[in-house]
Short mmCIF file of C-alpha atoms and ligand atoms in Angstrom, two decimals:
data_model
loop_
_atom_site.label_atom_id
_atom_site.label_comp_id
_atom_site.label_asym_id
_atom_site.label_seq_id
_atom_site.Cartn_x
_atom_site.Cartn_y
_atom_site.Cartn_z
CA MET A 110 -8.34 68.22 116.93
CA VAL A 111 -11.38 65.96 116.76
CA LEU A 112 -12.21 64.75 113.27
CA ASN A 113 -15.77 64.69 112.01
CA VAL A 114 -15.12 61.50 110.08
CA ALA A 115 -12.20 59.08 110.22
CA ILE A 116 -12.15 56.83 107.17
CA ILE A 117 -9.95 53.76 107.45
CA GLY A 118 -8.67 52.55 104.09
CA SER A 119 -8.13 54.31 100.75
CA GLY A 120 -9.43 51.77 98.25
CA PHE A 121 -12.65 52.11 96.28
CA ALA A 122 -14.67 52.19 99.53
CA GLY A 123 -12.62 54.79 101.39
CA LEU A 124 -12.24 57.13 98.43
CA GLY A 125 -15.92 56.75 97.55
CA ALA A 126 -16.90 57.60 101.14
CA ALA A 127 -14.73 60.74 101.17
CA ILE A 128 -16.16 61.93 97.84
CA ARG A 129 -19.77 61.41 98.91
CA LEU A 130 -19.18 63.10 102.27
CA GLN A 131 -17.54 66.10 100.65
CA GLU A 132 -20.45 66.38 98.21
CA THR A 133 -22.80 66.73 101.16
CA LYS A 134 -20.53 69.40 102.70
CA VAL A 135 -19.15 67.26 105.50
CA ASP A 136 -15.66 68.53 106.22
CA ASN A 137 -12.84 67.73 108.63
CA ILE A 138 -12.30 64.25 107.25
CA ALA A 139 -9.14 62.15 107.37
CA ILE A 140 -8.39 58.91 105.55
CA PHE A 141 -6.00 56.55 107.34
CA GLU A 142 -3.99 54.34 105.03
CA ARG A 143 -1.45 51.77 106.22
CA ALA A 144 0.52 51.77 102.95
CA SER A 145 2.43 54.58 101.25
CA ASP A 146 -0.02 54.83 98.37
CA LEU A 147 -3.77 54.61 97.85
CA GLY A 148 -5.75 51.89 96.13
CA GLY A 149 -6.47 49.09 98.62
CA THR A 150 -6.87 45.69 97.08
CA TRP A 151 -6.14 47.09 93.60
CA ARG A 152 -2.79 48.38 94.84
CA ASP A 153 -1.91 45.19 96.69
CA ASN A 154 -2.93 42.58 94.13
CA ALA A 155 -0.19 43.27 91.61
CA TYR A 156 0.46 39.66 90.60
CA PRO A 157 0.94 39.07 86.87
CA GLY A 158 -2.41 38.71 85.11
CA CYS A 159 -4.51 40.32 87.88
CA ARG A 160 -7.70 41.50 86.29
CA CYS A 161 -11.25 42.38 87.27
CA ASP A 162 -13.89 39.79 86.39
CA VAL A 163 -16.62 42.43 86.25
CA ALA A 164 -16.77 44.75 83.23
CA SER A 165 -14.99 48.04 83.87
CA ASN A 166 -17.93 50.19 82.80
CA LEU A 167 -19.79 48.72 85.77
CA TYR A 168 -16.79 48.19 88.05
CA SER A 169 -16.20 51.94 88.46
CA PHE A 170 -17.89 54.77 90.32
CA SER A 171 -21.21 55.83 88.80
CA PHE A 172 -20.12 59.45 89.24
CA ALA A 173 -16.69 58.95 87.62
CA PRO A 174 -17.03 57.07 84.34
CA ASN A 175 -13.77 56.40 82.53
CA PRO A 176 -14.09 56.60 78.74
CA ARG A 177 -10.45 55.52 78.38
CA TRP A 178 -10.64 51.91 79.65
CA THR A 179 -8.42 49.99 77.24
CA ASN A 180 -10.14 46.66 77.88
CA THR A 181 -13.76 45.82 78.60
CA PHE A 182 -12.45 43.91 81.68
CA SER A 183 -9.46 45.90 82.89
CA TYR A 184 -6.21 44.64 84.32
CA GLN A 185 -5.05 45.69 87.77
CA PRO A 186 -2.59 48.46 86.74
CA GLU A 187 -5.35 50.32 84.90
CA ILE A 188 -7.83 49.99 87.78
CA TRP A 189 -5.21 51.29 90.20
CA ARG A 190 -4.49 54.20 87.82
CA TYR A 191 -8.24 54.91 87.69
CA LEU A 192 -8.32 55.35 91.49
CA ASP A 193 -5.15 57.40 91.37
CA ASP A 194 -6.86 59.64 88.82
CA VAL A 195 -10.17 59.95 90.70
CA ALA A 196 -8.46 60.97 93.97
CA PRO A 197 -6.89 64.28 92.81
CA ARG A 198 -10.01 65.23 90.84
CA HIS A 199 -11.83 65.23 94.19
CA LYS A 200 -8.87 66.73 96.08
CA LEU A 201 -8.56 63.61 98.23
CA ARG A 202 -4.79 63.16 98.44
CA PRO A 203 -4.33 65.87 101.13
CA LEU A 204 -6.87 64.03 103.30
CA ILE A 205 -4.91 60.78 103.29
CA LYS A 206 -2.59 59.99 106.18
CA PHE A 207 -0.26 57.48 104.55
CA GLU A 208 1.67 54.89 106.55
CA HIS A 209 -0.81 55.23 109.41
CA ASP A 210 -1.58 51.64 110.25
CA VAL A 211 -4.64 51.53 112.51
CA THR A 212 -4.05 49.21 115.46
CA HIS A 213 -7.12 49.96 117.65
CA VAL A 214 -10.46 51.67 117.22
CA GLU A 215 -12.37 52.07 120.47
CA PHE A 216 -15.46 54.00 121.55
CA ASP A 217 -15.03 56.28 124.54
CA SER A 218 -18.51 56.47 126.06
CA VAL A 219 -17.61 59.47 128.26
CA ALA A 220 -16.20 61.66 125.50
CA GLN A 221 -18.67 60.14 122.98
CA LEU A 222 -15.83 59.81 120.52
CA TRP A 223 -13.99 57.07 118.73
CA SER A 224 -10.29 56.88 119.50
CA ILE A 225 -8.16 55.67 116.62
CA THR A 226 -4.73 54.42 117.55
CA THR A 227 -2.32 54.35 114.63
CA THR A 228 1.35 53.55 114.26
CA GLN A 229 1.90 57.32 114.00
CA GLY A 230 -0.19 58.52 116.93
CA LEU A 231 -3.63 58.78 118.44
CA TYR A 232 -6.62 60.48 116.77
CA PHE A 233 -10.21 61.13 117.82
CA ALA A 234 -13.28 61.19 115.60
CA ARG A 235 -17.00 61.66 116.00
CA THR A 236 -17.77 59.08 113.35
CA VAL A 237 -15.77 56.28 111.76
CA VAL A 238 -16.09 54.66 108.33
CA LEU A 239 -14.38 51.30 108.19
CA ALA A 240 -13.37 50.91 104.55
CA THR A 241 -10.76 48.19 104.87
CA GLY A 242 -12.60 45.70 102.64
CA GLY A 243 -13.16 41.98 102.81
CA LEU A 244 -10.15 41.00 100.71
CA ALA A 245 -7.47 42.96 102.54
CA GLU A 246 -5.63 40.35 104.60
CA PRO A 247 -3.96 37.58 102.61
CA ARG A 248 -4.29 34.09 104.04
CA VAL A 249 -1.13 32.01 103.85
CA PRO A 250 -2.32 28.49 104.68
CA GLU A 251 -1.20 26.87 107.91
CA ILE A 252 0.37 23.89 106.18
CA PRO A 253 2.85 22.10 108.48
CA GLY A 254 6.39 23.21 107.70
CA ILE A 255 5.44 26.08 105.39
CA ASP A 256 7.76 28.42 107.29
CA THR A 257 10.70 26.05 106.70
CA PHE A 258 10.56 26.44 102.91
CA ALA A 259 14.08 27.37 101.76
CA GLY A 260 13.14 29.57 98.77
CA PRO A 261 10.93 32.62 98.37
CA LEU A 262 7.30 32.15 99.47
CA MET A 263 4.87 34.80 98.27
CA HIS A 264 1.13 35.27 98.44
CA THR A 265 -0.49 36.55 95.23
CA ALA A 266 -1.64 39.67 97.12
CA ARG A 267 1.97 40.35 98.20
CA TRP A 268 3.71 39.68 94.90
CA ASP A 269 7.43 40.42 94.98
CA PRO A 270 8.54 41.41 91.45
CA SER A 271 12.19 41.00 92.47
CA VAL A 272 11.72 37.23 92.78
CA THR A 273 12.97 35.65 89.56
CA LEU A 274 10.73 32.96 88.14
CA SER A 275 12.52 32.44 84.83
CA ASP A 276 13.82 28.91 84.48
CA LYS A 277 12.89 28.11 88.10
CA ARG A 278 10.81 25.26 89.48
CA VAL A 279 7.69 26.95 90.83
CA ALA A 280 4.70 25.66 92.78
CA VAL A 281 1.32 27.40 93.08
CA ILE A 282 -1.04 26.37 95.88
CA GLY A 283 -4.69 27.12 95.08
CA THR A 284 -6.85 27.25 91.97
CA GLY A 285 -9.23 30.14 92.73
CA ALA A 286 -9.68 33.50 90.99
CA SER A 287 -6.13 34.75 91.59
CA ALA A 288 -4.51 31.45 90.61
CA VAL A 289 -6.28 31.09 87.27
CA GLN A 290 -5.22 34.61 86.34
CA THR A 291 -1.56 34.27 87.27
CA ILE A 292 -0.83 30.65 86.28
CA PRO A 293 -0.98 31.36 82.51
CA ARG A 294 1.51 34.23 83.00
CA VAL A 295 3.87 32.17 85.14
CA ALA A 296 3.71 28.92 83.16
CA GLY A 297 5.42 30.38 80.08
CA GLN A 298 8.53 31.58 81.88
CA VAL A 299 9.35 28.82 84.38
CA ALA A 300 11.24 25.57 83.95
CA HIS A 301 8.51 23.61 85.69
CA LEU A 302 5.24 24.50 87.41
CA ASP A 303 3.30 22.37 89.88
CA VAL A 304 -0.28 23.51 90.50
CA PHE A 305 -1.79 22.16 93.72
CA GLN A 306 -5.55 21.92 93.36
CA ARG A 307 -7.80 21.06 96.31
CA THR A 308 -11.13 21.73 94.59
CA PRO A 309 -11.58 22.43 90.86
CA SER A 310 -13.28 25.70 89.93
CA TRP A 311 -16.03 26.23 87.39
CA ILE A 312 -14.50 28.23 84.58
CA LEU A 313 -16.44 30.03 81.84
CA PRO A 314 -15.00 31.58 78.67
CA HIS A 315 -13.76 35.14 79.23
CA LEU A 316 -15.55 37.64 76.99
CA GLY A 317 -13.21 40.57 77.73
CA HIS A 318 -11.52 42.29 74.80
CA PRO A 319 -9.61 45.49 74.01
CA VAL A 320 -11.77 48.59 73.55
CA ARG A 321 -11.54 50.15 70.09
CA GLU A 322 -10.26 53.72 69.79
CA ARG A 323 -13.54 54.70 68.12
CA THR A 324 -15.53 53.47 71.13
CA LYS A 325 -13.30 55.40 73.52
CA ARG A 326 -13.81 58.56 71.49
CA LEU A 327 -17.57 57.99 71.42
CA PHE A 328 -17.70 57.44 75.19
CA ALA A 329 -15.65 60.61 75.73
CA THR A 330 -17.82 62.80 73.51
CA LEU A 331 -21.20 61.21 74.29
CA PRO A 332 -21.10 60.16 77.96
CA LEU A 333 -24.73 59.05 77.68
CA LEU A 334 -23.61 56.18 75.43
CA GLN A 335 -21.23 54.90 78.09
CA ARG A 336 -23.95 55.28 80.67
CA MET A 337 -26.29 53.17 78.53
CA ASN A 338 -23.57 50.54 78.18
CA ARG A 339 -23.27 50.47 81.98
CA ILE A 340 -27.02 50.17 82.46
CA TYR A 341 -27.19 47.34 79.90
CA GLY A 342 -24.33 45.50 81.67
CA TYR A 343 -25.99 46.03 85.04
CA TRP A 344 -29.33 44.51 84.02
CA LYS A 345 -27.71 41.61 82.18
CA ARG A 346 -25.98 40.69 85.45
CA GLU A 347 -29.11 41.21 87.54
CA LEU A 348 -30.79 38.46 85.50
CA LEU A 349 -28.20 36.05 86.92
CA VAL A 350 -29.94 36.40 90.29
CA LEU A 351 -32.68 34.17 88.88
CA GLY A 352 -30.21 31.29 88.93
CA PHE A 353 -27.94 32.25 91.83
CA VAL A 354 -30.74 33.05 94.24
CA LYS A 355 -34.18 32.10 93.04
CA ASP A 356 -33.64 28.70 91.44
CA PRO A 357 -30.09 27.24 91.48
CA SER A 358 -31.16 24.41 89.14
CA ARG A 359 -31.11 27.06 86.36
CA MET A 360 -27.31 26.97 86.62
CA THR A 361 -27.23 23.79 84.52
CA ARG A 362 -27.11 25.87 81.34
CA ALA A 363 -23.98 27.68 82.48
CA GLU A 364 -22.55 24.34 83.65
CA THR A 365 -22.93 23.00 80.11
CA ILE A 366 -21.08 26.02 78.70
CA ALA A 367 -18.29 25.54 81.25
CA ARG A 368 -18.03 21.79 80.55
CA ASP A 369 -17.84 22.46 76.79
CA HIS A 370 -15.12 25.03 77.47
CA LEU A 371 -13.14 22.43 79.42
CA THR A 372 -13.65 19.76 76.75
CA ARG A 373 -12.57 22.14 73.97
CA GLN A 374 -9.42 23.21 75.78
CA ILE A 375 -8.23 19.97 77.44
CA ASP A 376 -7.70 16.84 75.31
CA ASP A 377 -6.30 14.56 78.00
CA PRO A 378 -9.32 12.73 79.51
CA ASP A 379 -7.59 12.16 82.86
CA LEU A 380 -6.69 15.85 83.25
CA ARG A 381 -10.17 16.84 82.11
CA GLU A 382 -11.75 14.62 84.74
CA ARG A 383 -9.59 16.06 87.49
CA LEU A 384 -10.58 19.58 86.44
CA ALA A 385 -14.33 18.89 86.42
CA PRO A 386 -16.12 20.35 89.45
CA SER A 387 -18.72 18.20 91.20
CA TYR A 388 -20.69 20.96 92.92
CA ARG A 389 -23.25 23.38 91.53
CA LEU A 390 -21.85 26.24 89.42
CA GLY A 391 -21.99 29.46 91.42
CA CYS A 392 -21.61 27.84 94.85
CA LYS A 393 -17.97 28.96 94.82
CA ARG A 394 -17.00 32.03 92.82
CA VAL A 395 -17.41 31.43 89.08
CA LEU A 396 -14.17 32.10 87.22
CA LEU A 397 -13.55 33.43 83.72
CA SER A 398 -10.51 32.42 81.71
CA ASN A 399 -9.47 31.48 78.19
CA ASP A 400 -5.85 30.72 79.00
CA TYR A 401 -5.90 28.76 82.28
CA TYR A 402 -6.71 25.32 80.83
CA PRO A 403 -4.20 25.71 77.95
CA ALA A 404 -1.56 26.63 80.57
CA LEU A 405 -2.30 23.43 82.50
CA ALA A 406 -1.97 21.42 79.29
CA ARG A 407 1.63 22.61 78.76
CA ASP A 408 4.43 20.03 79.00
CA ASN A 409 6.16 21.94 81.80
CA VAL A 410 3.02 22.14 83.99
CA GLU A 411 1.63 19.46 86.28
CA LEU A 412 -1.73 19.58 88.04
CA VAL A 413 -1.33 17.90 91.44
CA THR A 414 -4.60 16.78 92.99
CA THR A 415 -3.20 14.63 95.79
CA SER A 416 -3.56 16.45 99.12
CA ILE A 417 -0.65 18.39 100.52
CA GLN A 418 0.86 16.77 103.61
CA CYS A 419 3.51 19.36 104.46
CA VAL A 420 6.00 21.80 103.08
CA GLU A 421 9.69 21.00 103.44
CA PRO A 422 12.72 23.21 102.71
CA GLN A 423 13.00 21.70 99.22
CA GLY A 424 9.35 21.65 98.23
CA VAL A 425 5.82 20.39 98.84
CA ARG A 426 5.22 16.81 100.01
CA THR A 427 1.88 15.24 99.16
CA THR A 428 0.12 12.50 101.13
CA ASP A 429 1.30 9.86 98.66
CA GLY A 430 4.84 10.53 99.91
CA VAL A 431 6.04 12.37 96.78
CA LEU A 432 8.19 15.45 97.32
CA HIS A 433 7.44 18.05 94.62
CA GLU A 434 10.67 19.99 94.62
CA CYS A 435 10.46 23.71 93.89
CA ASP A 436 12.55 26.88 94.13
CA VAL A 437 9.65 29.34 94.58
CA LEU A 438 6.33 28.77 96.32
CA ILE A 439 3.30 30.91 95.45
CA ALA A 440 0.25 30.91 97.74
CA ALA A 441 -2.86 31.79 95.71
CA THR A 442 -4.87 30.88 98.77
CA GLY A 443 -7.25 33.78 99.28
CA PHE A 444 -7.97 36.06 102.20
CA PHE A 445 -9.22 36.24 105.75
CA VAL A 446 -12.78 37.21 104.93
CA THR A 447 -15.22 36.12 107.66
CA ASP A 448 -12.32 36.23 110.13
CA ASN A 449 -10.78 39.50 108.95
CA PRO A 450 -8.14 40.51 111.56
CA MET A 451 -9.41 44.13 111.47
CA GLY A 452 -12.48 42.90 113.33
CA LYS A 453 -10.47 42.28 116.49
CA LYS A 454 -9.17 45.84 116.47
CA VAL A 455 -12.58 47.56 116.68
CA ARG A 456 -14.29 47.61 120.08
CA GLY A 457 -17.76 49.01 120.77
CA THR A 458 -19.61 50.24 123.85
CA ASN A 459 -20.33 46.83 125.36
CA GLY A 460 -16.73 45.63 125.03
CA ALA A 461 -17.51 43.40 122.05
CA THR A 462 -15.32 43.50 118.97
CA LEU A 463 -16.46 43.59 115.38
CA ALA A 464 -14.88 40.16 114.92
CA GLU A 465 -18.05 38.74 116.42
CA ALA A 466 -20.12 40.44 113.73
CA TRP A 467 -17.88 39.10 111.00
CA ARG A 468 -18.08 35.65 112.51
CA GLY A 469 -21.84 35.97 112.18
CA ASP A 470 -22.43 35.98 115.93
CA MET A 471 -23.70 39.55 115.98
CA SER A 472 -26.60 41.02 114.08
CA ASN A 473 -26.01 43.94 111.73
CA TYR A 474 -28.14 46.55 110.09
CA LYS A 475 -28.00 46.82 106.31
CA GLY A 476 -24.51 45.32 106.37
CA THR A 477 -23.29 48.69 107.55
CA MET A 478 -24.05 49.37 111.24
CA PHE A 479 -24.05 47.31 114.43
CA PRO A 480 -25.86 47.81 117.75
CA GLY A 481 -23.24 48.77 120.34
CA PHE A 482 -21.03 50.50 117.75
CA PRO A 483 -22.46 54.03 117.60
CA ASN A 484 -21.46 56.22 114.68
CA LEU A 485 -19.43 53.42 113.11
CA PHE A 486 -20.10 52.39 109.52
CA MET A 487 -18.60 49.39 107.80
CA LEU A 488 -18.38 49.35 104.03
CA SER A 489 -18.34 45.88 102.41
CA GLY A 490 -19.84 44.68 105.69
CA PRO A 491 -21.66 41.40 106.33
CA ASN A 492 -23.73 40.08 103.42
CA THR A 493 -22.93 42.93 101.06
CA SER A 494 -20.57 41.03 98.73
CA LEU A 495 -21.78 39.65 95.42
CA GLY A 496 -21.32 36.58 93.30
CA HIS A 497 -22.93 38.10 90.21
CA SER A 498 -22.28 41.81 89.85
CA SER A 499 -20.20 44.84 90.81
CA ILE A 500 -19.35 45.48 94.43
CA ILE A 501 -19.04 49.18 93.58
CA PHE A 502 -22.83 49.31 93.15
CA MET A 503 -23.22 47.86 96.65
CA LEU A 504 -20.67 50.32 98.09
CA GLU A 505 -22.50 53.28 96.60
CA SER A 506 -25.76 51.94 98.06
CA GLN A 507 -24.20 51.59 101.51
CA LEU A 508 -22.90 55.14 101.19
CA ASN A 509 -26.40 56.49 100.44
CA TYR A 510 -27.46 55.31 103.88
CA ALA A 511 -24.17 55.89 105.75
CA VAL A 512 -23.75 59.49 104.60
CA LYS A 513 -27.29 60.35 105.74
CA ALA A 514 -26.69 58.71 109.12
CA ILE A 515 -23.35 60.51 109.52
CA ARG A 516 -25.02 63.84 108.85
CA VAL A 517 -27.61 63.10 111.54
CA ALA A 518 -24.83 62.23 114.01
CA LEU A 519 -22.83 65.35 113.21
CA GLN A 520 -25.71 67.84 112.97
CA ARG A 521 -27.31 66.70 116.23
CA ASN A 522 -23.98 65.94 117.90
CA ALA A 523 -25.55 62.58 118.63
CA ARG A 524 -24.82 58.89 118.98
CA VAL A 525 -26.54 56.98 116.21
CA GLU A 526 -26.84 53.22 116.24
CA PRO A 527 -29.38 50.72 114.98
CA THR A 528 -31.85 49.23 117.42
CA GLU A 529 -31.29 45.59 118.38
CA VAL A 530 -34.69 44.76 116.91
CA ALA A 531 -33.99 46.36 113.53
CA ALA A 532 -30.58 44.68 113.29
CA GLU A 533 -31.99 41.31 114.29
CA GLN A 534 -34.78 41.58 111.72
CA TRP A 535 -32.38 42.52 108.96
CA THR A 536 -29.91 39.73 109.76
CA SER A 537 -32.43 36.96 110.29
CA ALA A 538 -34.33 37.81 107.08
CA LEU A 539 -31.12 37.33 105.08
CA GLN A 540 -30.10 34.19 106.93
CA GLU A 541 -33.50 32.61 106.24
CA LYS A 542 -33.05 33.27 102.54
CA LEU A 543 -29.46 32.06 102.09
CA PRO A 544 -29.82 28.28 102.43
CA GLY A 545 -32.13 28.17 99.38
CA THR A 546 -29.59 29.96 97.16
CA VAL A 547 -26.75 28.51 95.08
CA TRP A 548 -24.33 29.33 97.91
CA GLY A 549 -26.25 26.93 100.13
CA THR A 550 -25.99 23.94 97.78
CA GLY A 551 -23.25 22.26 99.77
CA CYS A 552 -19.74 23.33 98.79
CA ALA A 553 -17.00 24.83 100.97
CA SER A 554 -16.31 28.46 100.07
CA TRP A 555 -14.87 31.63 101.53
CA TYR A 556 -18.41 33.00 101.65
CA LEU A 557 -19.13 30.74 104.64
CA ASN A 558 -17.88 31.29 108.18
CA GLU A 559 -16.45 28.60 110.44
CA HIS A 560 -20.00 27.45 111.33
CA GLY A 561 -21.02 27.13 107.68
CA LYS A 562 -23.13 30.30 107.84
CA ASN A 563 -22.98 32.64 104.85
CA THR A 564 -22.09 36.05 106.29
CA THR A 565 -20.66 37.37 103.06
CA ILE A 566 -23.12 37.36 100.18
CA TRP A 567 -26.13 39.58 99.44
CA PRO A 568 -28.76 37.03 98.39
CA ASP A 569 -31.00 39.11 96.17
CA PHE A 570 -31.20 41.63 93.35
CA THR A 571 -28.85 44.53 93.99
CA PHE A 572 -31.57 47.06 93.17
CA LYS A 573 -33.40 45.82 96.25
CA PHE A 574 -30.36 46.67 98.38
CA ARG A 575 -30.20 50.07 96.66
CA HIS A 576 -33.87 50.62 97.52
CA GLN A 577 -33.43 49.53 101.14
CA THR A 578 -30.45 51.79 101.71
CA ARG A 579 -31.84 54.93 100.11
CA HIS A 580 -33.07 56.51 103.36
CA PHE A 581 -32.04 56.87 106.97
CA GLU A 582 -35.02 55.27 108.72
CA VAL A 583 -35.18 57.06 112.08
CA ARG A 584 -37.41 54.41 113.65
CA ASP A 585 -34.74 51.75 113.16
CA HIS A 586 -32.16 53.73 115.15
CA VAL A 587 -31.42 55.00 118.60
CA VAL A 588 -30.33 58.63 118.28
CA SER A 589 -29.13 59.92 121.64
CA ASN A 590 -26.93 62.65 123.09
O1 N01 B 169 -8.78 33.14 96.68
P1 N01 B 169 -9.86 31.95 96.77
P2 N01 B 169 -8.39 34.04 95.45
N1 N01 B 169 -4.29 23.74 100.67
O2 N01 B 169 -10.21 31.89 98.22
C1 N01 B 169 -7.00 27.00 97.84
C2 N01 B 169 -11.45 38.13 94.42
N2 N01 B 169 -10.68 38.26 93.25
O3 N01 B 169 -7.31 34.97 95.90
O4 N01 B 169 -11.31 25.80 96.86
C3 N01 B 169 -4.60 23.72 99.37
O5 N01 B 169 -10.93 32.11 95.79
C4 N01 B 169 -8.49 26.96 97.75
O6 N01 B 169 -8.95 25.63 97.65
P3 N01 B 169 -10.50 25.27 98.01
C5 N01 B 169 -12.64 37.25 94.10
O7 N01 B 169 -13.76 37.71 94.77
C6 N01 B 169 -11.27 38.98 92.31
O8 N01 B 169 -8.15 33.26 94.26
O9 N01 B 169 -10.78 26.02 99.29
N3 N01 B 169 -5.33 24.65 98.75
C7 N01 B 169 -8.69 27.79 96.48
O10 N01 B 169 -8.46 27.02 95.32
C8 N01 B 169 -12.14 35.95 94.60
O11 N01 B 169 -13.12 35.00 94.83
C9 N01 B 169 -10.67 39.13 91.16
O12 N01 B 169 -10.52 23.82 98.15
C10 N01 B 169 -5.75 25.67 99.49
C11 N01 B 169 -7.59 28.83 96.60
O13 N01 B 169 -6.62 28.31 97.47
C12 N01 B 169 -11.39 36.40 95.83
O14 N01 B 169 -10.70 37.55 95.41
C13 N01 B 169 -9.42 38.58 90.89
C14 N01 B 169 -5.45 25.79 100.86
C15 N01 B 169 -8.10 30.13 97.21
O15 N01 B 169 -9.02 30.68 96.35
C16 N01 B 169 -10.38 35.44 96.34
O16 N01 B 169 -9.69 34.86 95.24
C17 N01 B 169 -8.81 37.84 91.88
C18 N01 B 169 -4.69 24.77 101.44
N4 N01 B 169 -4.38 24.78 102.75
C19 N01 B 169 -9.45 37.71 93.08
N5 N01 B 169 -6.02 26.92 101.32
C20 N01 B 169 -11.43 39.94 90.22
O17 N01 B 169 -11.38 39.72 89.09
C21 N01 B 169 -6.65 27.49 100.29
N6 N01 B 169 -6.49 26.72 99.19
C22 N01 B 169 -12.35 41.01 90.75
#
């Protein structure tokens, strides 16, 4: 049987796509999921302390508010449960083909169909929604000797709860978002913890707190109140665009708050100096934590800022010749973002793979479609990620456009793809804007591809993206049979 829509991935993006398609009466949908449960990045990132750094009232579907969030910024188990709760309410579980790892997605120009090769067989679909996300493939760094390490080595996104940390010597490589969340949880239980920092992060106080029972009851009985809370949170974050995008020098105020936070929490002047970032706040992802600095100040924790030379069976050797012995090695080293391996698996009509688009070598249309990839829609595509607000807002915007385009393709039994001109205009307009933003102020970050080009971030107010994705603009597309 030929599917109308094959959705790849069952995280926020994949589930959101299925819900929106069903609402518009598109049927014959399947969701391919490589794991045995749904949830995407919120299933996989189960390291201790994993938490969302965007408020839950905003980091949730607009059409599925959750009055029961127990914290204003939820922890991973609750976000995963939220998705697990949304799926049956929209009858999505029967659509999901679990343990179907997609190995190839290729357009057959004769049959005008996408073929989807999975580990459990071959499928065909008229349209494809790629909902695998930017933070799906953990990056274990290619440090010489890392595969010779004698003890357990785990990436934060592949946390193994059976690995005992109690009373062990543990090393964490990386000091990004995942690291600052898990280090405070790990530090208290281990004998010794070495934290290997390459670049210090800007860290602001975390304002998250438990939600009172009274508030939960109010949100449940008066949904409008929760909606107003969401709208308030949304606009407060949109104001941040003034600093992130329009005038990065405005970030100095936030830098002062972050420096005060560091000074308040770290007494040792040497440690404080090594934790002070020297780039503009916002250039790399801004982190929120109240317990990371205190964890680093513990007697059993050492911040190592000398570069790593190699990993040996007994531990991590730094370039000063010191071997930092450890029993367990944790890589909090991020993901393949601009070089997401999924990109190599998707091949369009001209033989090119999506990897070229991710690398920034191919133009895209609204971060969602690509010339030469008819009827293929990528959620969380190029330049749709955010440094200041909720990615769910961007996903829902992409879906406004994608669902309309999918309906055109299905109703007219047509191939729909953006024109080269429209894609080029969209891509070059964004690329012209990006160097003037905070992300172009000269730091290394996962937002940039190997050529230093930012192919990740949306450099504007999110309401502009919402506006630009509200319609299917026929003139920007080639619709052919
Ligand atoms: O990964 P990262 P992450 N040797 O790429 C270091 C989202 N997220 O998993 O800065 C030594 O930010 C690297 O050093 P440097 C969020 O969007 C969201 O922490 O490159 N160090 C850096 O310190 C986030 O931004 C939440 O110099 C090496 C760290 O590893 C994204 O996920 C929670 C190294 C990687 O930091 C990724 O966060 C958690 C090497 N060879 C995550 N290679 C929410 O709350 C890398 N590093 C929503």
